[in-house]
Amino acid sequence: MTSGVGAPDRAKIAARTLRTDRWWLPPLLTNLGLLAFVVYATIRSFMGKWYWAAEYGYLTPFYSPCLSDSCLPGSSHFGTPLPELPGWIPLGFIALPFLLGFRLTCYYYRKAYYRSVWQSPPACAVAEPHGGYSGETRLPLVVQNAHRYFFYVALVVSVVNTYDAVVAFTHGLGLGNFILLGNVILLWAYTLSCHSCRHIAGGRLKHFSKHPVRYRAWTLISKLNVRHMQLAWTTLGTLVLTDLYVMLVASDAISDLRFF
Ligand code: FES
């Protein structure tokens, strides 16, 4: 290794780290958390059933928007411009790649998986296993620079999810309505707290005083932005919770708690 901790001008320390605390715990927990979500989301996306509780109008965000003739009657809030799909294509395939791209290129998730999965480095004062460093200048990591474009698509998907949640209220009121609503509120908070969003609102300005509206938006987004990590994890949880609830209701495993 000729760069990083192996560079000629660095102290020669044979041990990977001299830390004696449990520095490996945060990367391990991050790996387990991300893995659990990826496994759950992949299984549910390819399951192809129990995504629409017709009686109550609950549509899971993993299948929204559902735009093909394969979608269950009533679940296509934006029509079915696409023909029947083979079973190996997830019904939410329009939005899923963009949402995946949005999360994968998110500044917070980058930090999380660069440290945990890529181990670059896994923790402060712990040598990384890689011999070279090219940053985000080459494929595949150069794609990280497309984050702002994924952000624009994520905005549209948030509008779609909001529409789904609002439409569900036309079927009455049950616990699922609050779960769908809570999920979209947190999704909006996560999306608007995005670093790209903050830059779009207030970046590249020489004088905030000449742009009071953008300054106000930047100020509000900045307040959300400091919670971006918490929102990133919370929304993974609420996405799973929302999907799980819709699945259990749609499969008749549980009954929706109805208020009227
Ligand atoms: Fe995390 Fe944009 S920085 S979503």
PDB file of C-alpha atoms and ligand atoms in Angstrom:
ATOM      1  CA  MET A   1       0.000   0.000   0.000  1.00  0.00           C
ATOM      2  CA  THR A   2       1.600   3.279  -1.073  1.00  0.00           C
ATOM      3  CA  SER A   3      -1.125   5.733  -0.149  1.00  0.00           C
ATOM      4  CA  GLY A   4      -3.266   6.446   2.898  1.00  0.00           C
ATOM      5  CA  VAL A   5      -1.862   4.919   6.083  1.00  0.00           C
ATOM      6  CA  GLY A   6       0.660   3.000   3.974  1.00  0.00           C
ATOM      7  CA  ALA A   7       2.175   6.157   2.462  1.00  0.00           C
ATOM      8  CA  PRO A   8       5.944   6.435   2.937  1.00  0.00           C
ATOM      9  CA  ASP A   9       5.703   9.536   5.117  1.00  0.00           C
ATOM     10  CA  ARG A  10       3.241   7.980   7.580  1.00  0.00           C
ATOM     11  CA  ALA A  11       4.217   6.349  10.879  1.00  0.00           C
ATOM     12  CA  LYS A  12       4.774   2.615  10.502  1.00  0.00           C
ATOM     13  CA  ILE A  13       2.169   0.932  12.721  1.00  0.00           C
ATOM     14  CA  ALA A  14       1.551  -2.738  12.079  1.00  0.00           C
ATOM     15  CA  ALA A  15      -1.798  -2.929  13.868  1.00  0.00           C
ATOM     16  CA  ARG A  16      -4.864  -1.906  11.882  1.00  0.00           C
ATOM     17  CA  THR A  17      -5.898   0.279  14.789  1.00  0.00           C
ATOM     18  CA  LEU A  18      -4.812   1.012  18.322  1.00  0.00           C
ATOM     19  CA  ARG A  19      -8.370   1.684  19.381  1.00  0.00           C
ATOM     20  CA  THR A  20      -9.595  -0.572  22.156  1.00  0.00           C
ATOM     21  CA  ASP A  21     -13.243   0.517  22.222  1.00  0.00           C
ATOM     22  CA  ARG A  22     -16.029  -1.144  20.221  1.00  0.00           C
ATOM     23  CA  TRP A  23     -15.386   0.947  17.075  1.00  0.00           C
ATOM     24  CA  TRP A  24     -16.768  -1.881  14.937  1.00  0.00           C
ATOM     25  CA  LEU A  25     -20.239  -1.682  16.460  1.00  0.00           C
ATOM     26  CA  PRO A  26     -21.654   1.328  14.508  1.00  0.00           C
ATOM     27  CA  PRO A  27     -20.560  -0.054  11.085  1.00  0.00           C
ATOM     28  CA  LEU A  28     -21.961  -3.462  12.014  1.00  0.00           C
ATOM     29  CA  LEU A  29     -25.331  -2.011  13.064  1.00  0.00           C
ATOM     30  CA  THR A  30     -25.464   0.086   9.903  1.00  0.00           C
ATOM     31  CA  ASN A  31     -24.800  -2.976   7.771  1.00  0.00           C
ATOM     32  CA  LEU A  32     -27.478  -4.986   9.543  1.00  0.00           C
ATOM     33  CA  GLY A  33     -30.023  -2.163   9.252  1.00  0.00           C
ATOM     34  CA  LEU A  34     -29.408  -1.590   5.544  1.00  0.00           C
ATOM     35  CA  LEU A  35     -29.360  -5.322   4.827  1.00  0.00           C
ATOM     36  CA  ALA A  36     -32.658  -5.874   6.630  1.00  0.00           C
ATOM     37  CA  PHE A  37     -34.314  -3.121   4.585  1.00  0.00           C
ATOM     38  CA  VAL A  38     -32.881  -4.310   1.258  1.00  0.00           C
ATOM     39  CA  VAL A  39     -33.996  -7.909   1.895  1.00  0.00           C
ATOM     40  CA  TYR A  40     -37.491  -6.865   2.987  1.00  0.00           C
ATOM     41  CA  ALA A  41     -37.966  -4.359   0.125  1.00  0.00           C
ATOM     42  CA  THR A  42     -36.723  -6.832  -2.486  1.00  0.00           C
ATOM     43  CA  ILE A  43     -39.006  -9.633  -1.292  1.00  0.00           C
ATOM     44  CA  ARG A  44     -42.030  -7.363  -1.128  1.00  0.00           C
ATOM     45  CA  SER A  45     -41.362  -5.702  -4.476  1.00  0.00           C
ATOM     46  CA  PHE A  46     -41.277  -9.060  -6.261  1.00  0.00           C
ATOM     47  CA  MET A  47     -44.122 -10.632  -4.277  1.00  0.00           C
ATOM     48  CA  GLY A  48     -46.777  -9.181  -6.585  1.00  0.00           C
ATOM     49  CA  LYS A  49     -49.672  -9.485  -4.128  1.00  0.00           C
ATOM     50  CA  TRP A  50     -51.150  -7.963  -0.967  1.00  0.00           C
ATOM     51  CA  TYR A  51     -50.230  -4.450  -1.975  1.00  0.00           C
ATOM     52  CA  TRP A  52     -53.766  -3.049  -2.285  1.00  0.00           C
ATOM     53  CA  ALA A  53     -56.488  -3.198   0.366  1.00  0.00           C
ATOM     54  CA  ALA A  54     -59.397  -2.337  -1.928  1.00  0.00           C
ATOM     55  CA  GLU A  55     -62.027  -1.995   0.789  1.00  0.00           C
ATOM     56  CA  TYR A  56     -60.104   0.813   2.509  1.00  0.00           C
ATOM     57  CA  GLY A  57     -58.148   2.230  -0.439  1.00  0.00           C
ATOM     58  CA  TYR A  58     -54.729   1.457   1.068  1.00  0.00           C
ATOM     59  CA  LEU A  59     -51.921   1.181  -1.475  1.00  0.00           C
ATOM     60  CA  THR A  60     -48.422   0.360  -0.293  1.00  0.00           C
ATOM     61  CA  PRO A  61     -45.737   2.859  -1.377  1.00  0.00           C
ATOM     62  CA  PHE A  62     -43.651  -0.045  -2.786  1.00  0.00           C
ATOM     63  CA  TYR A  63     -46.218  -0.465  -5.598  1.00  0.00           C
ATOM     64  CA  SER A  64     -46.982   3.182  -6.289  1.00  0.00           C
ATOM     65  CA  PRO A  65     -47.653   4.354  -8.902  1.00  0.00           C
ATOM     66  CA  CYS A  66     -49.122   1.122 -10.278  1.00  0.00           C
ATOM     67  CA  LEU A  67     -49.444   1.783 -13.986  1.00  0.00           C
ATOM     68  CA  SER A  68     -49.968  -1.540 -15.774  1.00  0.00           C
ATOM     69  CA  ASP A  69     -52.893  -3.798 -16.654  1.00  0.00           C
ATOM     70  CA  SER A  70     -51.431  -6.288 -14.152  1.00  0.00           C
ATOM     71  CA  CYS A  71     -52.371  -3.983 -11.259  1.00  0.00           C
ATOM     72  CA  LEU A  72     -55.374  -4.917  -9.148  1.00  0.00           C
ATOM     73  CA  PRO A  73     -58.588  -3.032 -10.007  1.00  0.00           C
ATOM     74  CA  GLY A  74     -58.701   0.321  -8.221  1.00  0.00           C
ATOM     75  CA  SER A  75     -54.995   0.401  -7.341  1.00  0.00           C
ATOM     76  CA  SER A  76     -53.999   2.417 -10.409  1.00  0.00           C
ATOM     77  CA  HIS A  77     -54.704   5.981  -9.331  1.00  0.00           C
ATOM     78  CA  PHE A  78     -53.057   7.335 -12.471  1.00  0.00           C
ATOM     79  CA  GLY A  79     -54.476   4.916 -15.046  1.00  0.00           C
ATOM     80  CA  THR A  80     -52.845   1.914 -16.717  1.00  0.00           C
ATOM     81  CA  PRO A  81     -50.866   3.184 -19.722  1.00  0.00           C
ATOM     82  CA  LEU A  82     -48.711   0.030 -19.618  1.00  0.00           C
ATOM     83  CA  PRO A  83     -49.755  -3.491 -20.729  1.00  0.00           C
ATOM     84  CA  GLU A  84     -49.642  -6.611 -18.546  1.00  0.00           C
ATOM     85  CA  LEU A  85     -46.199  -7.226 -17.099  1.00  0.00           C
ATOM     86  CA  PRO A  86     -44.429 -10.564 -16.671  1.00  0.00           C
ATOM     87  CA  GLY A  87     -44.282 -11.701 -13.052  1.00  0.00           C
ATOM     88  CA  TRP A  88     -40.550 -10.982 -12.686  1.00  0.00           C
ATOM     89  CA  ILE A  89     -41.042  -7.233 -13.184  1.00  0.00           C
ATOM     90  CA  PRO A  90     -42.107  -5.475  -9.939  1.00  0.00           C
ATOM     91  CA  LEU A  91     -45.359  -3.571 -10.416  1.00  0.00           C
ATOM     92  CA  GLY A  92     -43.751  -0.474  -8.892  1.00  0.00           C
ATOM     93  CA  PHE A  93     -40.857  -0.649 -11.343  1.00  0.00           C
ATOM     94  CA  ILE A  94     -41.344   2.924 -12.582  1.00  0.00           C
ATOM     95  CA  ALA A  95     -40.551   4.601  -9.263  1.00  0.00           C
ATOM     96  CA  LEU A  96     -38.399   1.972  -7.538  1.00  0.00           C
ATOM     97  CA  PRO A  97     -35.139   2.519  -9.496  1.00  0.00           C
ATOM     98  CA  PHE A  98     -35.316   6.272  -8.895  1.00  0.00           C
ATOM     99  CA  LEU A  99     -36.103   5.879  -5.204  1.00  0.00           C
ATOM    100  CA  LEU A 100     -33.244   3.418  -4.913  1.00  0.00           C
ATOM    101  CA  GLY A 101     -30.980   5.875  -6.746  1.00  0.00           C
ATOM    102  CA  PHE A 102     -32.150   8.703  -4.496  1.00  0.00           C
ATOM    103  CA  ARG A 103     -31.303   6.756  -1.349  1.00  0.00           C
ATOM    104  CA  LEU A 104     -28.084   5.245  -2.659  1.00  0.00           C
ATOM    105  CA  THR A 105     -26.695   8.637  -3.673  1.00  0.00           C
ATOM    106  CA  CYS A 106     -27.990  10.425  -0.547  1.00  0.00           C
ATOM    107  CA  TYR A 107     -25.167  12.194   1.286  1.00  0.00           C
ATOM    108  CA  TYR A 108     -26.054  10.523   4.558  1.00  0.00           C
ATOM    109  CA  TYR A 109     -26.358   6.987   3.145  1.00  0.00           C
ATOM    110  CA  ARG A 110     -23.045   7.503   1.353  1.00  0.00           C
ATOM    111  CA  LYS A 111     -21.416   8.219   4.667  1.00  0.00           C
ATOM    112  CA  ALA A 112     -23.133   5.186   6.190  1.00  0.00           C
ATOM    113  CA  TYR A 113     -22.217   2.635   3.544  1.00  0.00           C
ATOM    114  CA  TYR A 114     -18.785   4.062   2.747  1.00  0.00           C
ATOM    115  CA  ARG A 115     -17.946   3.414   6.380  1.00  0.00           C
ATOM    116  CA  SER A 116     -19.824   0.177   6.931  1.00  0.00           C
ATOM    117  CA  VAL A 117     -19.939  -1.688   3.601  1.00  0.00           C
ATOM    118  CA  TRP A 118     -16.945  -0.171   1.806  1.00  0.00           C
ATOM    119  CA  GLN A 119     -14.951   0.402   5.039  1.00  0.00           C
ATOM    120  CA  SER A 120     -13.342   3.537   3.701  1.00  0.00           C
ATOM    121  CA  PRO A 121     -12.487   3.966   6.535  1.00  0.00           C
ATOM    122  CA  PRO A 122     -14.729   2.011   8.951  1.00  0.00           C
ATOM    123  CA  ALA A 123     -14.043   4.409  11.860  1.00  0.00           C
ATOM    124  CA  CYS A 124     -11.720   7.188  12.982  1.00  0.00           C
ATOM    125  CA  ALA A 125      -8.140   5.959  13.405  1.00  0.00           C
ATOM    126  CA  VAL A 126      -8.931   2.573  11.842  1.00  0.00           C
ATOM    127  CA  ALA A 127      -7.018   1.834   8.647  1.00  0.00           C
ATOM    128  CA  GLU A 128      -9.084   0.997   5.597  1.00  0.00           C
ATOM    129  CA  PRO A 129      -8.341  -2.129   3.558  1.00  0.00           C
ATOM    130  CA  HIS A 130      -8.053  -0.257   0.232  1.00  0.00           C
ATOM    131  CA  GLY A 131      -4.737   0.619  -1.342  1.00  0.00           C
ATOM    132  CA  GLY A 132      -5.920   3.544  -3.490  1.00  0.00           C
ATOM    133  CA  TYR A 133      -8.457   6.328  -3.383  1.00  0.00           C
ATOM    134  CA  SER A 134     -10.193   7.891  -6.369  1.00  0.00           C
ATOM    135  CA  GLY A 135     -13.074   9.502  -4.533  1.00  0.00           C
ATOM    136  CA  GLU A 136     -16.217   9.957  -6.601  1.00  0.00           C
ATOM    137  CA  THR A 137     -14.408  10.695  -9.841  1.00  0.00           C
ATOM    138  CA  ARG A 138     -14.741   7.305 -11.578  1.00  0.00           C
ATOM    139  CA  LEU A 139     -17.453   4.790 -12.311  1.00  0.00           C
ATOM    140  CA  PRO A 140     -19.411   3.632 -10.446  1.00  0.00           C
ATOM    141  CA  LEU A 141     -19.068   6.297  -7.738  1.00  0.00           C
ATOM    142  CA  VAL A 142     -19.124   9.199 -10.201  1.00  0.00           C
ATOM    143  CA  VAL A 143     -22.882   8.488 -10.431  1.00  0.00           C
ATOM    144  CA  GLN A 144     -23.176  10.024  -6.954  1.00  0.00           C
ATOM    145  CA  ASN A 145     -23.084  13.386  -8.702  1.00  0.00           C
ATOM    146  CA  ALA A 146     -26.522  12.662 -10.164  1.00  0.00           C
ATOM    147  CA  HIS A 147     -28.119  12.954  -6.723  1.00  0.00           C
ATOM    148  CA  ARG A 148     -29.884  16.228  -7.477  1.00  0.00           C
ATOM    149  CA  TYR A 149     -31.648  14.627 -10.465  1.00  0.00           C
ATOM    150  CA  PHE A 150     -32.840  11.723  -8.334  1.00  0.00           C
ATOM    151  CA  PHE A 151     -34.073  14.383  -5.919  1.00  0.00           C
ATOM    152  CA  TYR A 152     -36.323  15.899  -8.597  1.00  0.00           C
ATOM    153  CA  VAL A 153     -37.885  12.506  -9.314  1.00  0.00           C
ATOM    154  CA  ALA A 154     -38.242  11.821  -5.577  1.00  0.00           C
ATOM    155  CA  LEU A 155     -40.284  15.024  -5.313  1.00  0.00           C
ATOM    156  CA  VAL A 156     -42.718  13.682  -7.933  1.00  0.00           C
ATOM    157  CA  VAL A 157     -42.931  10.320  -6.151  1.00  0.00           C
ATOM    158  CA  SER A 158     -43.650  12.112  -2.859  1.00  0.00           C
ATOM    159  CA  VAL A 159     -46.561  13.874  -4.576  1.00  0.00           C
ATOM    160  CA  VAL A 160     -47.804  10.493  -5.856  1.00  0.00           C
ATOM    161  CA  ASN A 161     -47.559   8.933  -2.372  1.00  0.00           C
ATOM    162  CA  THR A 162     -49.382  11.928  -0.925  1.00  0.00           C
ATOM    163  CA  TYR A 163     -52.157  11.495  -3.472  1.00  0.00           C
ATOM    164  CA  ASP A 164     -52.439   7.802  -2.518  1.00  0.00           C
ATOM    165  CA  ALA A 165     -52.754   8.716   1.148  1.00  0.00           C
ATOM    166  CA  VAL A 166     -55.386  11.389   0.457  1.00  0.00           C
ATOM    167  CA  VAL A 167     -57.430   9.084  -1.811  1.00  0.00           C
ATOM    168  CA  ALA A 168     -57.561   6.511   1.005  1.00  0.00           C
ATOM    169  CA  PHE A 169     -59.538   9.013   3.108  1.00  0.00           C
ATOM    170  CA  THR A 170     -62.406   8.776   0.592  1.00  0.00           C
ATOM    171  CA  HIS A 171     -62.938   5.169   1.791  1.00  0.00           C
ATOM    172  CA  GLY A 172     -63.612   6.147   5.418  1.00  0.00           C
ATOM    173  CA  LEU A 173     -61.266   6.436   8.357  1.00  0.00           C
ATOM    174  CA  GLY A 174     -59.137   3.730   9.892  1.00  0.00           C
ATOM    175  CA  LEU A 175     -55.753   3.207  11.493  1.00  0.00           C
ATOM    176  CA  GLY A 176     -54.255   2.614   8.051  1.00  0.00           C
ATOM    177  CA  ASN A 177     -55.104   6.185   7.031  1.00  0.00           C
ATOM    178  CA  PHE A 178     -52.954   7.540   9.837  1.00  0.00           C
ATOM    179  CA  ILE A 179     -50.145   5.155   8.979  1.00  0.00           C
ATOM    180  CA  LEU A 180     -50.200   6.204   5.304  1.00  0.00           C
ATOM    181  CA  LEU A 181     -50.430   9.873   6.282  1.00  0.00           C
ATOM    182  CA  GLY A 182     -47.612   9.654   8.825  1.00  0.00           C
ATOM    183  CA  ASN A 183     -45.466   7.908   6.255  1.00  0.00           C
ATOM    184  CA  VAL A 184     -45.895  10.622   3.614  1.00  0.00           C
ATOM    185  CA  ILE A 185     -45.298  13.424   6.127  1.00  0.00           C
ATOM    186  CA  LEU A 186     -42.004  11.820   7.113  1.00  0.00           C
ATOM    187  CA  LEU A 187     -41.141  11.126   3.463  1.00  0.00           C
ATOM    188  CA  TRP A 188     -41.639  14.819   2.726  1.00  0.00           C
ATOM    189  CA  ALA A 189     -39.492  15.741   5.712  1.00  0.00           C
ATOM    190  CA  TYR A 190     -36.730  13.410   4.508  1.00  0.00           C
ATOM    191  CA  THR A 191     -36.981  14.622   0.890  1.00  0.00           C
ATOM    192  CA  LEU A 192     -37.026  18.311   1.774  1.00  0.00           C
ATOM    193  CA  SER A 193     -34.160  17.910   4.231  1.00  0.00           C
ATOM    194  CA  CYS A 194     -31.965  16.695   1.358  1.00  0.00           C
ATOM    195  CA  HIS A 195     -28.665  18.525   0.958  1.00  0.00           C
ATOM    196  CA  SER A 196     -29.397  19.066  -2.749  1.00  0.00           C
ATOM    197  CA  CYS A 197     -32.745  20.616  -1.860  1.00  0.00           C
ATOM    198  CA  ARG A 198     -30.988  22.959   0.550  1.00  0.00           C
ATOM    199  CA  HIS A 199     -28.541  23.966  -2.151  1.00  0.00           C
ATOM    200  CA  ILE A 200     -31.306  24.441  -4.727  1.00  0.00           C
ATOM    201  CA  ALA A 201     -33.121  26.723  -2.271  1.00  0.00           C
ATOM    202  CA  GLY A 202     -30.218  28.860  -1.124  1.00  0.00           C
ATOM    203  CA  GLY A 203     -27.088  27.901  -3.005  1.00  0.00           C
ATOM    204  CA  ARG A 204     -25.083  30.071  -5.419  1.00  0.00           C
ATOM    205  CA  LEU A 205     -26.484  33.302  -4.001  1.00  0.00           C
ATOM    206  CA  LYS A 206     -24.177  36.209  -3.320  1.00  0.00           C
ATOM    207  CA  HIS A 207     -26.645  38.181  -1.227  1.00  0.00           C
ATOM    208  CA  PHE A 208     -29.349  36.536   0.852  1.00  0.00           C
ATOM    209  CA  SER A 209     -30.796  40.019   1.463  1.00  0.00           C
ATOM    210  CA  LYS A 210     -31.743  40.283  -2.209  1.00  0.00           C
ATOM    211  CA  HIS A 211     -33.548  36.922  -2.187  1.00  0.00           C
ATOM    212  CA  PRO A 212     -35.720  36.922   0.957  1.00  0.00           C
ATOM    213  CA  VAL A 213     -37.998  34.082  -0.203  1.00  0.00           C
ATOM    214  CA  ARG A 214     -35.121  31.777  -1.059  1.00  0.00           C
ATOM    215  CA  TYR A 215     -33.406  32.759   2.177  1.00  0.00           C
ATOM    216  CA  ARG A 216     -36.538  31.865   4.138  1.00  0.00           C
ATOM    217  CA  ALA A 217     -36.821  28.510   2.331  1.00  0.00           C
ATOM    218  CA  TRP A 218     -33.115  27.806   2.906  1.00  0.00           C
ATOM    219  CA  THR A 219     -33.511  28.620   6.605  1.00  0.00           C
ATOM    220  CA  LEU A 220     -36.444  26.231   7.005  1.00  0.00           C
ATOM    221  CA  ILE A 221     -34.751  23.475   4.999  1.00  0.00           C
ATOM    222  CA  SER A 222     -31.572  23.934   7.032  1.00  0.00           C
ATOM    223  CA  LYS A 223     -33.537  23.225  10.208  1.00  0.00           C
ATOM    224  CA  LEU A 224     -34.754  19.960   8.699  1.00  0.00           C
ATOM    225  CA  ASN A 225     -31.350  19.230   7.204  1.00  0.00           C
ATOM    226  CA  VAL A 226     -29.684  18.825  10.608  1.00  0.00           C
ATOM    227  CA  ARG A 227     -32.076  15.903  11.186  1.00  0.00           C
ATOM    228  CA  HIS A 228     -31.358  14.278   7.831  1.00  0.00           C
ATOM    229  CA  MET A 229     -29.698  11.173   9.277  1.00  0.00           C
ATOM    230  CA  GLN A 230     -32.553  10.561  11.705  1.00  0.00           C
ATOM    231  CA  LEU A 231     -35.075  11.099   8.918  1.00  0.00           C
ATOM    232  CA  ALA A 232     -33.178   8.716   6.641  1.00  0.00           C
ATOM    233  CA  TRP A 233     -33.482   5.887   9.175  1.00  0.00           C
ATOM    234  CA  THR A 234     -36.981   6.813  10.350  1.00  0.00           C
ATOM    235  CA  THR A 235     -38.358   6.753   6.812  1.00  0.00           C
ATOM    236  CA  LEU A 236     -36.822   3.335   6.138  1.00  0.00           C
ATOM    237  CA  GLY A 237     -38.750   2.175   9.204  1.00  0.00           C
ATOM    238  CA  THR A 238     -42.011   3.895   8.278  1.00  0.00           C
ATOM    239  CA  LEU A 239     -41.837   2.553   4.712  1.00  0.00           C
ATOM    240  CA  VAL A 240     -41.541  -0.987   6.060  1.00  0.00           C
ATOM    241  CA  LEU A 241     -44.223  -0.400   8.690  1.00  0.00           C
ATOM    242  CA  THR A 242     -46.637   1.073   6.124  1.00  0.00           C
ATOM    243  CA  ASP A 243     -46.048  -1.728   3.646  1.00  0.00           C
ATOM    244  CA  LEU A 244     -46.352  -4.367   6.365  1.00  0.00           C
ATOM    245  CA  TYR A 245     -49.637  -2.923   7.599  1.00  0.00           C
ATOM    246  CA  VAL A 246     -51.118  -2.796   4.088  1.00  0.00           C
ATOM    247  CA  MET A 247     -49.904  -6.347   3.435  1.00  0.00           C
ATOM    248  CA  LEU A 248     -51.468  -7.682   6.641  1.00  0.00           C
ATOM    249  CA  VAL A 249     -54.785  -5.927   5.967  1.00  0.00           C
ATOM    250  CA  ALA A 250     -54.854  -6.869   2.267  1.00  0.00           C
ATOM    251  CA  SER A 251     -54.138 -10.523   3.065  1.00  0.00           C
ATOM    252  CA  ASP A 252     -56.838 -10.580   5.793  1.00  0.00           C
ATOM    253  CA  ALA A 253     -54.210 -11.507   8.386  1.00  0.00           C
ATOM    254  CA  ILE A 254     -55.498  -8.593  10.502  1.00  0.00           C
ATOM    255  CA  SER A 255     -58.487  -6.261  10.328  1.00  0.00           C
ATOM    256  CA  ASP A 256     -58.043  -2.546   9.928  1.00  0.00           C
ATOM    257  CA  LEU A 257     -59.007  -0.645  13.058  1.00  0.00           C
ATOM    258  CA  ARG A 258     -61.941   1.439  11.768  1.00  0.00           C
ATOM    259  CA  PHE A 259     -63.103   4.711  13.302  1.00  0.00           C
ATOM    260  CA  PHE A 260     -65.918   5.263  10.783  1.00  0.00           C
TER     261      PHE A 260
HETATM  262 FE1  FES B   1     -29.929  12.615   1.570  1.00  0.00          FE
HETATM  263 FE2  FES B   1     -30.336  14.171  -0.587  1.00  0.00          FE
HETATM  264  S1  FES B   1     -28.721  14.210   0.796  1.00  0.00           S
HETATM  265  S2  FES B   1     -31.615  12.640   0.224  1.00  0.00           S
END
